[in-house]
XYZ file of C-alpha atoms in Angstrom:
294
model
C 14.553 -3.584 -2.781
C 17.571 -4.542 -4.917
C 19.076 -1.091 -4.381
C 18.750 -1.505 -0.610
C 20.672 -4.796 -0.870
C 23.449 -3.045 -2.790
C 23.687 -0.250 -0.195
C 23.768 -2.807 2.609
C 26.603 -4.629 0.804
C 28.551 -1.364 0.476
C 28.235 -0.543 4.169
C 29.191 -4.057 5.284
C 32.278 -4.069 3.062
C 33.269 -0.554 4.111
C 33.007 -1.185 7.851
C 34.325 -4.774 7.710
C 34.111 -5.482 11.442
C 35.609 -2.156 12.572
C 32.430 -0.826 14.183
C 34.087 -0.374 17.572
C 36.947 1.722 16.194
C 35.139 3.702 13.484
C 31.724 4.284 15.035
C 30.153 5.901 18.070
C 30.243 3.662 21.151
C 26.850 3.254 22.808
C 27.953 0.726 25.435
C 31.549 -0.027 26.329
C 32.957 -3.547 26.271
C 31.964 -5.270 29.513
C 34.248 -8.281 29.166
C 36.077 -10.337 26.566
C 32.866 -12.211 25.870
C 30.507 -9.215 25.898
C 31.306 -6.991 22.937
C 30.592 -3.261 22.956
C 27.626 -1.753 21.132
C 28.533 0.767 18.442
C 26.767 2.623 15.662
C 28.467 3.596 12.412
C 25.593 4.459 10.072
C 21.867 5.007 9.758
C 20.487 4.287 6.284
C 17.227 4.782 4.434
C 17.515 3.874 0.741
C 20.347 6.097 -0.549
C 20.140 8.584 2.369
C 23.097 7.515 4.505
C 24.121 9.155 7.779
C 27.600 8.176 8.970
C 28.266 8.469 12.703
C 31.676 8.582 14.349
C 33.208 9.848 17.581
C 36.269 11.532 16.072
C 37.169 13.452 12.909
C 39.942 10.999 11.985
C 37.636 7.983 12.214
C 34.886 9.924 10.424
C 37.248 10.707 7.540
C 38.368 7.093 7.272
C 34.779 5.859 7.361
C 33.743 8.279 4.616
C 36.691 7.282 2.409
C 35.948 3.581 2.902
C 32.335 4.051 1.843
C 33.433 6.087 -1.191
C 35.937 3.427 -2.220
C 33.548 0.473 -1.952
C 30.741 2.392 -3.675
C 33.044 3.347 -6.563
C 33.883 -0.316 -7.157
C 30.242 -1.066 -7.999
C 29.569 2.123 -9.969
C 28.111 4.345 -7.241
C 29.417 7.789 -6.315
C 28.792 10.143 -3.409
C 27.490 13.572 -4.389
C 29.807 15.893 -2.451
C 27.566 18.889 -3.164
C 24.657 17.226 -1.343
C 26.782 15.800 1.469
C 26.798 17.704 4.770
C 28.700 17.223 8.026
C 27.689 18.326 11.515
C 29.757 18.267 14.696
C 28.412 18.016 18.252
C 30.228 19.387 21.327
C 33.354 20.153 19.331
C 34.727 22.865 17.091
C 34.137 22.843 13.330
C 36.520 20.589 11.424
C 37.804 20.269 7.869
C 36.403 17.087 6.365
C 37.424 16.125 2.840
C 36.363 13.455 0.379
C 38.785 10.996 -1.220
C 39.221 13.419 -4.132
C 40.182 16.228 -1.737
C 36.878 18.117 -2.009
C 35.739 19.817 1.212
C 32.513 18.629 2.809
C 30.317 21.512 3.907
C 30.096 21.844 7.713
C 26.639 22.922 8.865
C 24.896 23.635 12.168
C 21.758 21.777 11.103
C 20.374 19.856 8.144
C 17.271 18.028 6.966
C 17.298 14.242 7.142
C 14.242 12.337 5.917
C 12.159 15.518 6.030
C 13.029 16.682 9.551
C 15.518 19.186 10.933
C 17.655 17.181 13.308
C 19.568 19.689 15.436
C 16.647 20.985 17.497
C 12.970 20.314 17.975
C 12.203 24.041 18.031
C 13.214 24.614 14.414
C 11.387 21.533 13.192
C 8.227 22.737 14.962
C 8.423 26.133 13.252
C 8.802 24.470 9.854
C 5.931 22.048 10.524
C 3.654 24.897 11.624
C 4.346 26.813 8.424
C 3.691 23.796 6.205
C 0.500 22.918 8.097
C -0.867 26.445 7.818
C -0.060 26.385 4.107
C -1.993 23.149 3.648
C -4.866 24.556 5.713
C -5.224 27.743 3.656
C -5.263 25.786 0.391
C -8.522 24.221 1.560
C -10.177 27.400 2.866
C -13.021 27.127 0.351
C -13.930 23.769 1.878
C -13.782 25.161 5.423
C -16.187 27.936 4.391
C -18.618 25.459 2.829
C -21.619 23.823 4.473
C -19.923 20.441 4.587
C -20.745 18.420 7.690
C -18.477 18.932 10.700
C -17.477 15.252 10.764
C -16.271 15.381 7.143
C -14.352 18.605 7.723
C -12.607 17.065 10.718
C -11.697 13.934 8.774
C -10.307 16.009 5.916
C -8.414 18.261 8.332
C -6.777 15.270 10.049
C -5.835 13.643 6.747
C -4.607 16.724 4.860
C -3.367 19.163 7.529
C -2.748 17.425 10.839
C -0.639 14.771 9.099
C 1.573 17.561 7.734
C 1.772 19.201 11.157
C 2.749 16.011 12.983
C 5.288 14.618 10.505
C 8.171 13.352 12.646
C 6.477 14.490 15.873
C 7.219 11.126 17.524
C 10.851 12.216 17.847
C 10.197 15.685 19.296
C 11.502 16.514 22.766
C 8.998 19.082 24.004
C 9.067 21.510 26.889
C 5.856 22.613 28.593
C 6.036 25.935 26.734
C 6.341 24.179 23.371
C 3.398 21.904 24.165
C 1.292 24.941 25.069
C 2.280 26.661 21.817
C 1.404 23.561 19.761
C -1.973 23.216 21.455
C -2.699 26.893 20.810
C -1.833 26.576 17.116
C -3.989 23.455 16.790
C -6.921 25.249 18.434
C -6.652 28.172 15.996
C -6.567 25.721 13.099
C -9.684 23.969 14.367
C -11.530 27.273 14.686
C -10.688 28.051 11.048
C -11.787 24.599 9.890
C -15.119 24.845 11.723
C -15.734 28.499 10.891
C -15.555 29.659 14.511
C -14.585 33.331 14.736
C -12.307 34.668 17.458
C -15.296 36.751 18.542
C -17.381 33.644 19.214
C -17.429 32.603 22.854
C -16.938 28.851 22.723
C -15.047 26.576 25.095
C -12.340 24.234 23.879
C -14.348 21.306 25.221
C -17.138 22.110 22.748
C -14.690 22.979 19.961
C -12.673 19.764 20.280
C -15.621 17.495 21.096
C -13.993 14.012 20.967
C -10.632 15.176 19.590
C -7.663 14.909 21.990
C -5.287 17.784 22.642
C -2.446 17.837 20.160
C 0.224 17.554 22.872
C -1.457 14.399 24.170
C -1.634 12.927 20.675
C 2.087 13.608 20.233
C 2.803 12.045 23.626
C 0.843 8.930 22.689
C 2.698 8.575 19.372
C 6.052 9.094 21.053
C 5.345 6.385 23.625
C 4.115 3.958 20.963
C 7.256 4.499 18.877
C 9.595 4.108 21.842
C 7.701 1.057 23.103
C 7.828 -0.593 19.674
C 11.588 -0.049 19.486
C 12.220 -1.397 22.974
C 10.158 -4.527 22.303
C 12.273 -5.295 19.218
C 15.908 -5.704 20.345
C 16.928 -6.705 16.807
C 16.381 -3.090 15.697
C 19.149 -0.498 15.910
C 16.628 1.943 17.385
C 16.196 -0.375 20.378
C 19.713 0.539 21.549
C 19.228 4.235 20.855
C 15.803 5.119 22.200
C 16.838 5.040 25.896
C 20.511 5.757 25.322
C 22.368 8.415 27.313
C 26.107 9.124 27.040
C 28.400 7.990 29.853
C 30.132 11.362 29.729
C 29.904 14.514 27.648
C 32.713 14.811 25.132
C 34.049 18.304 24.458
C 32.427 21.466 25.813
C 28.691 21.657 26.362
C 26.944 24.856 25.213
C 26.106 27.555 27.734
C 22.690 27.749 29.306
C 20.127 25.261 30.454
C 20.653 21.699 29.149
C 18.281 20.681 26.391
C 15.433 18.300 26.982
C 16.593 14.836 25.963
C 14.431 12.129 24.434
C 14.932 9.935 27.492
C 13.929 12.678 29.946
C 10.854 13.398 27.802
C 9.784 9.740 27.945
C 10.367 9.618 31.697
C 8.142 12.666 32.124
C 5.509 11.143 29.834
C 5.043 8.087 32.048
C 5.730 9.825 35.360
C 8.821 7.993 36.556
C 12.476 8.798 37.204
C 13.742 5.264 36.600
C 14.946 4.205 33.173
C 14.566 0.537 34.050
C 10.985 1.093 35.216
C 10.295 2.899 31.944
C 11.720 -0.038 30.005
C 9.529 -2.489 31.957
C 6.374 -0.409 31.420
C 6.998 -0.250 27.685
C 7.731 -3.956 27.396
C 4.456 -4.690 29.178
C 2.559 -1.961 27.243
C 1.275 -0.561 30.537
C 1.780 3.069 29.553
C -0.888 2.899 26.811
C -3.670 1.934 29.217
C -2.554 4.525 31.753
C -2.795 7.363 29.270
C -6.069 6.225 27.715
C -7.613 6.175 31.164
C -6.389 9.543 32.388
C -8.918 12.352 32.615
C -6.360 15.124 31.995
C -6.145 14.217 28.301
C -9.319 16.149 27.537
C -8.848 19.678 26.146
C -9.439 22.586 28.516
């Protein structure tokens, strides 16, 4: 707790009221009385992600944080520091000492790959299968089905779904996740691929994985929207006014906002916000018959 206070002090001193100039603008200034909304950093303990709209401001922000941290005996590990650019060419970012910061296409932050959902899903699948195979002796035992399911959810599903609330899934990805989950369940319950058994019998009272992910995603987004004091409240439904730089070729990626809109079946962001404030979406999904596995 004391360390978090120190980090918060460093960031406040480094930014010193220059959020609008140094950070990424979420909402432009509406008038002299209504200030803009900007984001400069996202912190969890000593894992700090600095956010800026331009390389010059990003460099200044990094140097400010380094300077303030050095004054209280803290130092940034350049070897562990990574930089990633979006919709712009790679840049040369240097620390105060002149050391180059490695520019990457993707990196892990708090256990999740942040550039694309697809890569994070592949990693989660691998880790979940690894956890599953470590317990294969238990799956082959005569332990009761209910205990196997509880152990599977606690030891394997939790690994599989780490960070799943932030995934932006296409229909194809949801189908792939459901298929993987079904194969895992068959292994847990000792059901061979030769056995003719419907998913309704296999799952029993368990929901489809894609529906569980959808429920978690809606709960997370709803919690953020109902707490305007949180930074995430400004980000969860955010969409840029205009795309800076050149967008990549091909079909645009599924955004978090478009995923939430699809989840609740609306095209209106304001209607989505109202539903989440009133917690209506939870009852709608609990009452829908299409949540059962097929």
